[in-house]
Short mmCIF file of C-alpha atoms and ligand atoms in Angstrom, two decimals:
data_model
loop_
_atom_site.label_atom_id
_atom_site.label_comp_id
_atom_site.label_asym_id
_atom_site.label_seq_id
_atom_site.Cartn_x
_atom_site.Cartn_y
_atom_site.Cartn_z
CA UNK A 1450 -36.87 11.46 -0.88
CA UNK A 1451 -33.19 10.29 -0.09
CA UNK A 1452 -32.37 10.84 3.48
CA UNK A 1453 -29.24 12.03 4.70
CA UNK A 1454 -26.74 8.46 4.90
CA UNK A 1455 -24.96 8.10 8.19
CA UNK A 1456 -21.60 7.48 7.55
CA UNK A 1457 -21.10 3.58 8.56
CA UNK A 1458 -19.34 1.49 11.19
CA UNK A 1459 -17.84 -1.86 10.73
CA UNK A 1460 -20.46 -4.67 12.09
CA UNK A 1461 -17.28 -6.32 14.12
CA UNK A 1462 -14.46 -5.42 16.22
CA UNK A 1463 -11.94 -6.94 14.79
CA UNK A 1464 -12.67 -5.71 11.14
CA UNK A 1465 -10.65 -2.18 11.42
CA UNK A 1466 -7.28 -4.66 11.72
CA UNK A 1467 -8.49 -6.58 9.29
CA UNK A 1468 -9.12 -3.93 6.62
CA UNK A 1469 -6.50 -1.86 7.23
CA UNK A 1470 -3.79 -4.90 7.27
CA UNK A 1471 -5.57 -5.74 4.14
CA UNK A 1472 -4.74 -2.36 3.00
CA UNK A 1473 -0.84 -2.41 4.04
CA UNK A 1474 -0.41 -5.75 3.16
CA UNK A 1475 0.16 -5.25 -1.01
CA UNK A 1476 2.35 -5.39 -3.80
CA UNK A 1477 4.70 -3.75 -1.48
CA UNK A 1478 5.18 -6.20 0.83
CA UNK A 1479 4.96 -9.25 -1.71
CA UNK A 1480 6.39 -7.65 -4.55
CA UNK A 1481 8.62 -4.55 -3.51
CA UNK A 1482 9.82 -5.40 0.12
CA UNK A 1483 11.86 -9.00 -0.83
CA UNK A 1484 13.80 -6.99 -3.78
CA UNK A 1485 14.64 -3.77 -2.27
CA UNK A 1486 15.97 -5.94 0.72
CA UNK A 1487 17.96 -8.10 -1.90
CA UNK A 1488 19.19 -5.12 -3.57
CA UNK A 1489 20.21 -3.06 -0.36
CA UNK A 1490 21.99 -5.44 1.21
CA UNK A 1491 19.28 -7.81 3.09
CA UNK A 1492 19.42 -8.01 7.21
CA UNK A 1493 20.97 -4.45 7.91
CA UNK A 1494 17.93 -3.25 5.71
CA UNK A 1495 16.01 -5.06 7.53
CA UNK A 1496 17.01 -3.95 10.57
CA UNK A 1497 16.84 0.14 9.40
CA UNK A 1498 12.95 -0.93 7.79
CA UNK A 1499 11.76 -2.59 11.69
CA UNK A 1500 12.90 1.11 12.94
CA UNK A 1501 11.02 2.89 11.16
CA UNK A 1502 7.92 1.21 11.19
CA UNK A 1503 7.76 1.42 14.86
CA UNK A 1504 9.35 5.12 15.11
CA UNK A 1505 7.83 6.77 12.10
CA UNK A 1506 5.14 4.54 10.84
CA UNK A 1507 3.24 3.75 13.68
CA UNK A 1508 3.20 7.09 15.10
CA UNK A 1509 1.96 8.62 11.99
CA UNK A 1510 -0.71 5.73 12.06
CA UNK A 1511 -2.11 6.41 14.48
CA UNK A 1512 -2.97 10.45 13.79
CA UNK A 1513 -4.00 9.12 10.41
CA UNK A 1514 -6.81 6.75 12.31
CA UNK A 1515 -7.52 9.65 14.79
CA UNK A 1516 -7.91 11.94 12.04
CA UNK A 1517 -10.62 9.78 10.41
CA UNK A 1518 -12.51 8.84 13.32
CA UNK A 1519 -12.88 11.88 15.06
CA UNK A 1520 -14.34 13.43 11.73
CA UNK A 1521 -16.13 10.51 11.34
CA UNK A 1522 -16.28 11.62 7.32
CA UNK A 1523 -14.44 10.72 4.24
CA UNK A 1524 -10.91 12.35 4.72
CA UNK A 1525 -11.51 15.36 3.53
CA UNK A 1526 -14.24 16.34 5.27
CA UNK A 1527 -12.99 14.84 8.52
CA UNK A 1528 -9.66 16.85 8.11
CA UNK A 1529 -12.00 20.03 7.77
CA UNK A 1530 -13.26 19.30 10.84
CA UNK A 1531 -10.17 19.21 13.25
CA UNK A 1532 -8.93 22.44 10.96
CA UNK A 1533 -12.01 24.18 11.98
CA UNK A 1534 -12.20 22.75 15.30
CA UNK A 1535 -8.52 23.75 16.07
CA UNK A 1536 -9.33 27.12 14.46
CA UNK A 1537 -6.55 26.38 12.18
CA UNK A 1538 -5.58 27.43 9.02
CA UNK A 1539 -7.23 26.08 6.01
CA UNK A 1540 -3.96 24.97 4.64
CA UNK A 1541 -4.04 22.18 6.30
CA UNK A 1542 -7.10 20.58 4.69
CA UNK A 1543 -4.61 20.65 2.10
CA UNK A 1544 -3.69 17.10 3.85
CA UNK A 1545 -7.44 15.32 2.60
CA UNK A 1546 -7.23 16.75 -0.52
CA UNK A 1547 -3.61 15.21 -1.03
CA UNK A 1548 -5.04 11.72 0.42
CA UNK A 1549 -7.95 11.05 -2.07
CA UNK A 1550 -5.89 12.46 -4.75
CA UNK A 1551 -3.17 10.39 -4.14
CA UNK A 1552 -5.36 7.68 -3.63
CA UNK A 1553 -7.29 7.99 -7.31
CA UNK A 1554 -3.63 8.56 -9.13
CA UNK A 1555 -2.06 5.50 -6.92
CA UNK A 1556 -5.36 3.22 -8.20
CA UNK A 1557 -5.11 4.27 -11.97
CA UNK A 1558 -1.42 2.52 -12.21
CA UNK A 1559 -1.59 -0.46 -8.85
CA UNK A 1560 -4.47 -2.10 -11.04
CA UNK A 1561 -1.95 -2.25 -13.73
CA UNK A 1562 0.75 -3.72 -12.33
CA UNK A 1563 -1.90 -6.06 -9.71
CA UNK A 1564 -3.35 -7.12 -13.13
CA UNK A 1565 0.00 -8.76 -14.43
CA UNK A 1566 -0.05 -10.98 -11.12
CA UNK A 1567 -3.93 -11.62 -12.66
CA UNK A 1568 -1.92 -12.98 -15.94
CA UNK A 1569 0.29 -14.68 -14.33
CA UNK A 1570 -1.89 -16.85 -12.22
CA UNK A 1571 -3.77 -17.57 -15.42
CA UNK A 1572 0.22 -18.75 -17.33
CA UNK A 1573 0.71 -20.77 -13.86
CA UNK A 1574 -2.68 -22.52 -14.06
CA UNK A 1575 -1.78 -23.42 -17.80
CA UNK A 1576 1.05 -25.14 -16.53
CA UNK A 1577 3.17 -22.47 -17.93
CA UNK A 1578 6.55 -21.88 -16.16
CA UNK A 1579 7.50 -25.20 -17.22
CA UNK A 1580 10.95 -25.75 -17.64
CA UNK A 1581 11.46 -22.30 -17.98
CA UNK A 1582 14.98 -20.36 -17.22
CA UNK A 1583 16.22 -17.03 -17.43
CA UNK A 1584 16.03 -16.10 -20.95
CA UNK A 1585 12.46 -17.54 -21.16
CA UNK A 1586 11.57 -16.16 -18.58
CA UNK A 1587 12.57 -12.51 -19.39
CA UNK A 1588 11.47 -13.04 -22.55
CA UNK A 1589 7.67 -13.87 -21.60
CA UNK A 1590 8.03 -11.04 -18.82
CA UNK A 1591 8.76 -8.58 -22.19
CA UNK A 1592 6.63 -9.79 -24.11
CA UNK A 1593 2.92 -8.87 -21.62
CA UNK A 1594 4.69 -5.95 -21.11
CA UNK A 1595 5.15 -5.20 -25.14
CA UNK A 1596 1.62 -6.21 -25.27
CA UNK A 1597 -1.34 -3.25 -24.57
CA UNK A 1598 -4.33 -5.42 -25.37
CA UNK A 1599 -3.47 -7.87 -22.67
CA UNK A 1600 -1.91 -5.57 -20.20
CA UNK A 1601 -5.43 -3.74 -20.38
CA UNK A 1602 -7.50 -7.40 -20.13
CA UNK A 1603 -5.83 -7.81 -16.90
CA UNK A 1604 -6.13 -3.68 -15.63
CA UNK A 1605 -10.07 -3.72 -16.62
CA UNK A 1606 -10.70 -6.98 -14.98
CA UNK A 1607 -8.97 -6.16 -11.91
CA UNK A 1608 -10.65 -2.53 -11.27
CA UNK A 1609 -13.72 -4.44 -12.26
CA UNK A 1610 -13.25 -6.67 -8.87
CA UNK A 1611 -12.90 -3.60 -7.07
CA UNK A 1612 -15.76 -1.97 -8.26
CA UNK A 1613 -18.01 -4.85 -6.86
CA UNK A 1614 -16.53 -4.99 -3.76
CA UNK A 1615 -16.87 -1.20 -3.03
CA UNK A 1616 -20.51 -1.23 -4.80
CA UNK A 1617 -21.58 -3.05 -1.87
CA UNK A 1618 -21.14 -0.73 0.38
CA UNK A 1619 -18.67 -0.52 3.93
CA UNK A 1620 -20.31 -3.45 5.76
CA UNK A 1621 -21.37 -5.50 3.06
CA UNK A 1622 -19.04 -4.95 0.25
CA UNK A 1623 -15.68 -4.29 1.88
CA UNK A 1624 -16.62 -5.95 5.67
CA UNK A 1625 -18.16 -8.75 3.99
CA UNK A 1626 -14.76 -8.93 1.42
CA UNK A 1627 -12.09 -8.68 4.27
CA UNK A 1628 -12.86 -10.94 6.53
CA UNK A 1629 -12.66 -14.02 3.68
CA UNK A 1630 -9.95 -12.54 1.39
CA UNK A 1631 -7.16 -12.17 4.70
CA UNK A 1632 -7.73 -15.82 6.34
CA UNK A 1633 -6.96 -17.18 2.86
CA UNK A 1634 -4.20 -14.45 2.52
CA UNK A 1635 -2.79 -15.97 5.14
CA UNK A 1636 -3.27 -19.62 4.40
CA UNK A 1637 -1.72 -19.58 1.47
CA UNK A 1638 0.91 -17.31 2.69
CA UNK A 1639 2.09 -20.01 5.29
CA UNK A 1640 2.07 -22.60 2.44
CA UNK A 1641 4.04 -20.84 0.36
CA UNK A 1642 6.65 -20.88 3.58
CA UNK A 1643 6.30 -24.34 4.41
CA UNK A 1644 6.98 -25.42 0.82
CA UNK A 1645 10.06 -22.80 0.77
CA UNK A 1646 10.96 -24.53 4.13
CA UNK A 1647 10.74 -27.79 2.01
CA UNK A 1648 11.80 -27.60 -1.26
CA UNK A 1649 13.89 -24.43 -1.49
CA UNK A 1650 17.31 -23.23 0.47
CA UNK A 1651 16.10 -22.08 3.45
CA UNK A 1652 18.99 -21.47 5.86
CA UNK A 1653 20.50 -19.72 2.86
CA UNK A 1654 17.29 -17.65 2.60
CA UNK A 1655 17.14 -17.17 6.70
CA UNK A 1656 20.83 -16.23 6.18
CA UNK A 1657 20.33 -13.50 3.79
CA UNK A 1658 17.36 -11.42 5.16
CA UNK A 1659 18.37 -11.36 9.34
CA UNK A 1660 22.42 -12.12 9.01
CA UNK A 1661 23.52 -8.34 9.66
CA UNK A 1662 26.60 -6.93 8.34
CA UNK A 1663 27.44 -3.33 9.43
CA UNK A 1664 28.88 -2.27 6.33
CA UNK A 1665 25.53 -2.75 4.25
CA UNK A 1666 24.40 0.19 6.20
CA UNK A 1667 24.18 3.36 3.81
CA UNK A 1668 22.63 6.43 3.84
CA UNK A 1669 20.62 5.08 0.24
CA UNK A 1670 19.68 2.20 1.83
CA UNK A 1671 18.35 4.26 4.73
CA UNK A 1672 16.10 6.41 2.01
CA UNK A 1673 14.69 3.24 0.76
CA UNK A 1674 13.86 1.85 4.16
CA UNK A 1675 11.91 5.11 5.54
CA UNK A 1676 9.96 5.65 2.20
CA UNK A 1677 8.73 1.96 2.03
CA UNK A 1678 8.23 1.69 5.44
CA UNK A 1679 5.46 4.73 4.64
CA UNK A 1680 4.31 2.95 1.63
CA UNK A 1681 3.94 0.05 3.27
CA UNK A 1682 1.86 0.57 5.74
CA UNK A 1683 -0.29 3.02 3.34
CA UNK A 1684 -0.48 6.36 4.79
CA UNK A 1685 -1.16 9.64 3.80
CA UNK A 1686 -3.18 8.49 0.93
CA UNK A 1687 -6.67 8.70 2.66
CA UNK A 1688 -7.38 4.73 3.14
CA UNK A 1689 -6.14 4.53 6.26
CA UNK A 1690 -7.97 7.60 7.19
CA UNK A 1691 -11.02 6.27 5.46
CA UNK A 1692 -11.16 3.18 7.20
CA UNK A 1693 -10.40 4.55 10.81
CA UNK A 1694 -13.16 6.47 10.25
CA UNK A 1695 -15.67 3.44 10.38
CA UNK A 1696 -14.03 2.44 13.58
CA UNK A 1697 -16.13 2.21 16.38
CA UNK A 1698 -15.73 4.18 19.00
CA UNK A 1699 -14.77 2.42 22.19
CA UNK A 1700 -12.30 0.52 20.30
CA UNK A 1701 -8.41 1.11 21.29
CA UNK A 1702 -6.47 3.03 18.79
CA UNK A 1703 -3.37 2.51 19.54
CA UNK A 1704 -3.70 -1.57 20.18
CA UNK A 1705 -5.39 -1.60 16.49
CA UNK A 1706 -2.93 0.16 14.91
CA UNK A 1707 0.14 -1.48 16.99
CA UNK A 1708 -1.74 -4.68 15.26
CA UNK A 1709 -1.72 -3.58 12.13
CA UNK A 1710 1.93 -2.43 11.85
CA UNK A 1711 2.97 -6.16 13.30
CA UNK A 1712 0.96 -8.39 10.82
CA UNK A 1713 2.03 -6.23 7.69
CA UNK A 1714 5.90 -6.73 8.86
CA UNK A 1715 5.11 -10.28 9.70
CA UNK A 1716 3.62 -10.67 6.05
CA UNK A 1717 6.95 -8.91 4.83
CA UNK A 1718 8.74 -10.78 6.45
CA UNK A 1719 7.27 -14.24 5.51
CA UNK A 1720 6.63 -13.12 1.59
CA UNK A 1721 10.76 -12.91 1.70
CA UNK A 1722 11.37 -15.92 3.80
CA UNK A 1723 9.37 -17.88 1.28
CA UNK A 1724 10.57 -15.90 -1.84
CA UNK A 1725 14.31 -16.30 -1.28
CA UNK A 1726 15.03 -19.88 -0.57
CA UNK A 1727 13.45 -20.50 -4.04
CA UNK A 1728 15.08 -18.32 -5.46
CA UNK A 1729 18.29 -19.99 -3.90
CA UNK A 1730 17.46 -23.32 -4.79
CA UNK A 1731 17.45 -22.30 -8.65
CA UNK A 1732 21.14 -21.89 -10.10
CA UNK A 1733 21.73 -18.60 -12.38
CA UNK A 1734 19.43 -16.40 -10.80
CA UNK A 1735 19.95 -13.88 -8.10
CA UNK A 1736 19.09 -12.41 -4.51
CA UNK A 1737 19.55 -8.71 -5.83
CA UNK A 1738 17.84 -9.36 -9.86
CA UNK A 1739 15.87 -5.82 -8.37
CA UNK A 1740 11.73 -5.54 -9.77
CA UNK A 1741 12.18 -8.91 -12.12
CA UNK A 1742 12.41 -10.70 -8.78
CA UNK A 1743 8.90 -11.81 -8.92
CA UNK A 1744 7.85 -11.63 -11.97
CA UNK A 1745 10.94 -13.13 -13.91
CA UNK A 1746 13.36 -14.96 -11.00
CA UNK A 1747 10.47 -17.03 -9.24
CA UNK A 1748 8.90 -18.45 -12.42
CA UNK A 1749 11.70 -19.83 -13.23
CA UNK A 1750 12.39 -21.31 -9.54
CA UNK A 1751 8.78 -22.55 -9.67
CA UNK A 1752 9.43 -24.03 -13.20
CA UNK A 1753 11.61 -26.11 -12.24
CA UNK A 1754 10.76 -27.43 -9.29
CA UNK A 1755 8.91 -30.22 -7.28
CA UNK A 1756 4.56 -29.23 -7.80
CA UNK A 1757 5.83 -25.95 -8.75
CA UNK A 1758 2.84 -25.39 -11.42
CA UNK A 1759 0.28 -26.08 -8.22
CA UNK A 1760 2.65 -23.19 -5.80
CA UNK A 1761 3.24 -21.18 -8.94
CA UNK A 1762 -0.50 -20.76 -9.10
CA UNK A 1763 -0.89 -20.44 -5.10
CA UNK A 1764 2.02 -17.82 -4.66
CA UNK A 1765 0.21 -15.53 -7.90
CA UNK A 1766 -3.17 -15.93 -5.93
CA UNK A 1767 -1.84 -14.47 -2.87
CA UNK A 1768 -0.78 -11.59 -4.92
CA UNK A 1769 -3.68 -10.66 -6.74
CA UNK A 1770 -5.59 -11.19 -3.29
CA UNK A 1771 -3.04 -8.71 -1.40
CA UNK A 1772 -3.35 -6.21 -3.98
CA UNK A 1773 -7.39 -6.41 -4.22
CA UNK A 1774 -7.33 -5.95 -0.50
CA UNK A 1775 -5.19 -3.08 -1.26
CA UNK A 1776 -7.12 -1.23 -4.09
CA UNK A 1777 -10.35 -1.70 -2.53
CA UNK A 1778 -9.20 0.98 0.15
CA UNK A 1779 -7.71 2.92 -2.83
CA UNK A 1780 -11.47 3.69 -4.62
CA UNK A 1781 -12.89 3.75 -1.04
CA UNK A 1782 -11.91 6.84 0.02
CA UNK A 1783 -12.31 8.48 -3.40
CA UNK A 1784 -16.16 7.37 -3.29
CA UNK A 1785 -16.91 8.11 0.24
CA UNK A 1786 -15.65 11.63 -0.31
CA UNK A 1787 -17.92 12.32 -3.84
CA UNK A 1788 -21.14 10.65 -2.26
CA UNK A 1789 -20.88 12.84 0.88
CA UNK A 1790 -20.16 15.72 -0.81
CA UNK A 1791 -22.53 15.22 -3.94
CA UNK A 1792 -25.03 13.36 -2.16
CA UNK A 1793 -24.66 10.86 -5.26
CA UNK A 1794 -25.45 7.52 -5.03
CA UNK A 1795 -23.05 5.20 -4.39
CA UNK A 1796 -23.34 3.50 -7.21
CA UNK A 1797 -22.86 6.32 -9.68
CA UNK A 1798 -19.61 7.69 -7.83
CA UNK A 1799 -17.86 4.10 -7.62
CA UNK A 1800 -18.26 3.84 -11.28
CA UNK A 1801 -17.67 7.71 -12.48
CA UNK A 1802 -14.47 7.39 -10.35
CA UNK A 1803 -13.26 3.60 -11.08
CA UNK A 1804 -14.13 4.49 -15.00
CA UNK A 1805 -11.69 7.94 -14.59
CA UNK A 1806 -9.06 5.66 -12.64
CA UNK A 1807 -10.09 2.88 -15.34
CA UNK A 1808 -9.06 5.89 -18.18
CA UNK A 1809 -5.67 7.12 -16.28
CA UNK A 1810 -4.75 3.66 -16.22
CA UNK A 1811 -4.67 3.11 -19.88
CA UNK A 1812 -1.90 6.07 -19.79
CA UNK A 1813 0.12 4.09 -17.91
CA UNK A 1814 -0.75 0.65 -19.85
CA UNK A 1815 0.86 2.39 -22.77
CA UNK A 1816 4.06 3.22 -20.72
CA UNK A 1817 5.21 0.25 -20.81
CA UNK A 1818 4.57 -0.14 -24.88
CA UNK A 1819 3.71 2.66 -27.16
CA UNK A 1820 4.30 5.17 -25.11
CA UNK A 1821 7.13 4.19 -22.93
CA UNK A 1822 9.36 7.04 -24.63
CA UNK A 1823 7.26 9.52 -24.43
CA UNK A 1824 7.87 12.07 -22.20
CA UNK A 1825 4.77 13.81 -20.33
CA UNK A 1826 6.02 15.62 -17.34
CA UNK A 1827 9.42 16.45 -15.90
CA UNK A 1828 10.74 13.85 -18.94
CA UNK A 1829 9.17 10.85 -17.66
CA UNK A 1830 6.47 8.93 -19.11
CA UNK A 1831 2.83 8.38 -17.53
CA UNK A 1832 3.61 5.40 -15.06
CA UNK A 1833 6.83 6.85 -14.13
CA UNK A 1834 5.96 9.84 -13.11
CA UNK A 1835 2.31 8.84 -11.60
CA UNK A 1836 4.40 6.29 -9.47
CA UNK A 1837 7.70 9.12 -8.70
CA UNK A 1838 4.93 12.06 -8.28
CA UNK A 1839 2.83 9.82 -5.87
CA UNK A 1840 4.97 8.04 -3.89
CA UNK A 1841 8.31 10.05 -3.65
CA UNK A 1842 6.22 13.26 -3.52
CA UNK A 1843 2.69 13.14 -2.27
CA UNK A 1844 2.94 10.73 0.14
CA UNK A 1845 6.10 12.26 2.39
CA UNK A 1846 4.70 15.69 1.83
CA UNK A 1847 1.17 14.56 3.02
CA UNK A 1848 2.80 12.78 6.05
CA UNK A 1849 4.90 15.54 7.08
CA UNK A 1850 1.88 17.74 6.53
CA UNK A 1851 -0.01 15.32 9.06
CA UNK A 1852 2.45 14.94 11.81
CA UNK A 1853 2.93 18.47 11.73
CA UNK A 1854 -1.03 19.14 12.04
CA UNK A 1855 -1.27 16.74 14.35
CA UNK A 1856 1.38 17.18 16.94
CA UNK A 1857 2.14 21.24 16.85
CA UNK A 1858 -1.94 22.30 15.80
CA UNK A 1859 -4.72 20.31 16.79
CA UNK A 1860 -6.12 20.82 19.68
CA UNK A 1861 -4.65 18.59 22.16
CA UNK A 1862 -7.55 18.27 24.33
CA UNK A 1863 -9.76 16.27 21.21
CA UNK A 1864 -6.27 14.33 20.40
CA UNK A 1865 -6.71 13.27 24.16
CA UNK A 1866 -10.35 11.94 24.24
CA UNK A 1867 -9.96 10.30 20.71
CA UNK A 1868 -7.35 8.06 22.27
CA UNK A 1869 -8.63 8.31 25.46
CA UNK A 1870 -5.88 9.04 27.41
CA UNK A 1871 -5.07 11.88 29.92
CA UNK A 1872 -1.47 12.59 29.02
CA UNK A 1873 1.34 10.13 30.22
CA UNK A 1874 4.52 8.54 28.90
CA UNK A 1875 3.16 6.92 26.13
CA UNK A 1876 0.79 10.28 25.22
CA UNK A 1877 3.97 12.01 25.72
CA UNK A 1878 6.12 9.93 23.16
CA UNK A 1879 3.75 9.32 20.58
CA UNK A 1880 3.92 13.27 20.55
CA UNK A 1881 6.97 13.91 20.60
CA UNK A 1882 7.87 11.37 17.31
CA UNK A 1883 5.41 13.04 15.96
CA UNK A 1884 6.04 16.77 16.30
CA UNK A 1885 9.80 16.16 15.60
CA UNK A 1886 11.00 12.96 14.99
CA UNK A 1887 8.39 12.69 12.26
CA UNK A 1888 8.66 15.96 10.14
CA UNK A 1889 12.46 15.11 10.14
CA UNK A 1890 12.53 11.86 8.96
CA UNK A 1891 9.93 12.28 6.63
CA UNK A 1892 11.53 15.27 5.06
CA UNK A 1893 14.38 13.92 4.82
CA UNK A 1894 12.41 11.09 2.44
CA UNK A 1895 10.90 13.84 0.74
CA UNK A 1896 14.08 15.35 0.22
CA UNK A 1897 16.27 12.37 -0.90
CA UNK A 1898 13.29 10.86 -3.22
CA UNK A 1899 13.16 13.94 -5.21
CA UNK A 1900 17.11 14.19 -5.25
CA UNK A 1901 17.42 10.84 -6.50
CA UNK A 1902 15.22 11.10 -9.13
CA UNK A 1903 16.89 14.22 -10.70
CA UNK A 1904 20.75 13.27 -10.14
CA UNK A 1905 20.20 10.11 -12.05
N1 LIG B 3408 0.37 -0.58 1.27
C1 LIG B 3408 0.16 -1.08 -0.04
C2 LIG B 3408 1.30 -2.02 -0.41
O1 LIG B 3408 2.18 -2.26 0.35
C3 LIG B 3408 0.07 -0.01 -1.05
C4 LIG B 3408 -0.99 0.95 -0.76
C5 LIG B 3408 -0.68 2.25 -0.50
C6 LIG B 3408 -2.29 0.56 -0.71
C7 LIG B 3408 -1.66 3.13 -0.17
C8 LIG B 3408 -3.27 1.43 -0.39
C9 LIG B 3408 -2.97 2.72 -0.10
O2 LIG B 3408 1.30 -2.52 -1.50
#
């Protein structure tokens, strides 16, 4: 007879900031953040991008973690609670339904793009970027792109990783894969510095992302600040939630997520301080080359440079770990919600949902190939639109949905024992960003993401 499963608790303290970081800390800080900086003008992005992650991400943070440990359920079911609790409306469950969904759709195409970093370790190890430039570069870039076969290699492998983390379970699957995956995330993060520090330009690279110029200030570059600054930090697509809700209770909300926000800036931060002074040092390539940056621009610097095959190799590491940190809390969610709701096994739900994500994925495989003219919805094809629907649409919607809930209809009295806290200054802030600052900001996101897409 199966007996009921409690939901689970992490075995350590620490392991909430550890997961979660391991959650922000992606593609978008290693991949995205260094070229949207380059193309938006560096150090007055910067500047717009530390704002927002303390006014608007943090904030919604921490009523994502609240929302998932009070339930103390997958998101949608601990959503439903603080509805019902609240004696709300249930249109606002609407915001757990939008996080796992977003979550599934946002795994099918991340495990694409997380396996090219997988092929491109496996080019570096071959000693590959040798005396590459440019041309060569783009042309190899192309040419996995043109190529379906390998593209979905790299996607099957990666979601298989995935799979075997999550199949393990919260403490010994993802606990167990956390706490080994971010030390060395780290290590080799620092060594990637130190050898920018060494062998690349690094004033020039110091220059570029803090030296702030007033005129690179634009509303555009604003846009792309406050959306990645969401996106970064993963919210409103039910990990977060997820994994707040195996927080223990005693532990300090606030203080985790304050954590949290730090280290995934910090990681920013250092990804571009050790991207750009490469990228310097390497004549014919720039700052602003936009999403080639890593996967055309630093091959090249890495080609032709002092033990570049042996960093080559380190730097794509420390992307495929960052993003396997990152789609582990993807499925997560997705399978904690079908087992508690199903009463399936584990098992069976991580591989009926990483098979459908597996399936999706192939859509978007052939978007870059086959299918890339094809037009599926709103005349963009499969990746496109999973990545414009999901991230320009889902994810400020679901936010603004949250900080709305959160601040103007929960009850305030279950906000207040969650964090523990009686009212106060801080109490009073945090609410205040988040029944107005919040919704404004984030529809403004909403509003210029959408706009952008359909004026071009
Ligand atoms: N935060 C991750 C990144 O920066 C992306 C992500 C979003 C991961 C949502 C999980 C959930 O790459």
């Amino acid at each position: 007879m199966e007996r009921i499963k409690q939901h689970a608790i992490w075995g350590h303290r620490g392991t909430f900031v550890l997961a979660a970081t391991g959650s922000a800390v992606g593609l978008g800080n290693i991949w995205k953040f260094p070229y949207i900086a380059g193309e938006n003008g560096g150090g007055a992005f910067v500047l717009m991008y530390l704002v927002f992650i303390a006014l608007i991400g943090v904030p919604v943070m921490i009523a994502e973690v609240l929302l998932g440990r009070h339930g103390r359920a997958n998101p949608i079911h601990a959503v439903g609670k603080m509805v019902r609790q609240s004696g709300a409306s249930r249109f606002w469950s609407a915001i757990g339904w939008s996080g796992v969904l977003a979550a599934f759709l946002i795994l099918s195409f991340y495990s694409v793009v997380a396996g090219w970093a997988l092929d491109y370790v496996s080019t570096a190890a071959r000693g590959g970027f040798g005396g590459w430039d440019g041309a060569s570069a783009g042309a190899a870039f192309d040419a996995l792109l043109a190529d379906p076969w390998r593209l979905m290699f790299w996607q099957t492998l990666f979601i298989g990783l995935t799979v075997v983390v999550v199949a393990f379970g919260v403490t010994k699957g993802l606990e167990t894969a956390v706490r080994l995956l971010m030390p060395l995330l780290f290590v080799l993060l620092l060594l990637l510095l130190a050898y920018a520090a060494v062998a690349g330009e690094f004033v020039r690279g110091l220059a570029f992302m803090f030296s702030f110029n007033p005129a690179d200030l634009s509303w555009k570059a604003a846009s792309v600040a406050m959306g990645h600054a969401f996106f970064t930090l993963s919210l409103a697509m039910g990990a977060i939630m997820a994994y707040g809700s195996y927080m223990p209770g005693k532990a300090s909300i606030g203080k985790m997520v304050l954590t949290v926000a730090v280290l995934d800036t910090l990681v920013a931060l250092v990804a571009g301080l050790a991207m750009f002074p490469i990228v310097f040092a390497t004549p014919g390539i720039t700052a602003g080359e936009g999403p080639g940056l890593m996967f055309v621009s630093l091959p090249v610097a890495f080609g032709n440079m002092p033990a570049g095959a042996l960093f080559g190799v380190a730097f794509f590491v420390l992307v495929t770990l960052a993003a396997w940190s990152s789609t582990i809390s993807l499925l997560e969610p997705c399978v904690a919600y079908v087992t508690e709701r199903f009463g399936i096994k584990r098992l069976t739900a991580n591989g009926l949902i990483a098979g459908s994500a597996w399936l999706l994925g192939l859509g978007s495989v052939l978007s870059f190939n086959a299918w890339a003219d094809v037009s599926w919805l709103l005349g963009m094809n499969i990746f496109d639109f999973l990545d414009f629907f999901t991230q320009r649409v889902m994810l400020p919607l679901g936010g603004l949905l949250m900080a709305l809930f959160v601040g103007w209809v929960a009850r305030r009295d279950l906000l207040q024992h969650e964090l523990k806290v009686e009212g106060g200054v801080l109490f009073g802030s945090w609410l205040w960003l988040l029944r107005i600052v919040c919704p404004v900001a984030l529809l403004a996101i909403l509003l210029a993401g959408v706009w952008a897409q359909f004026a071009s």
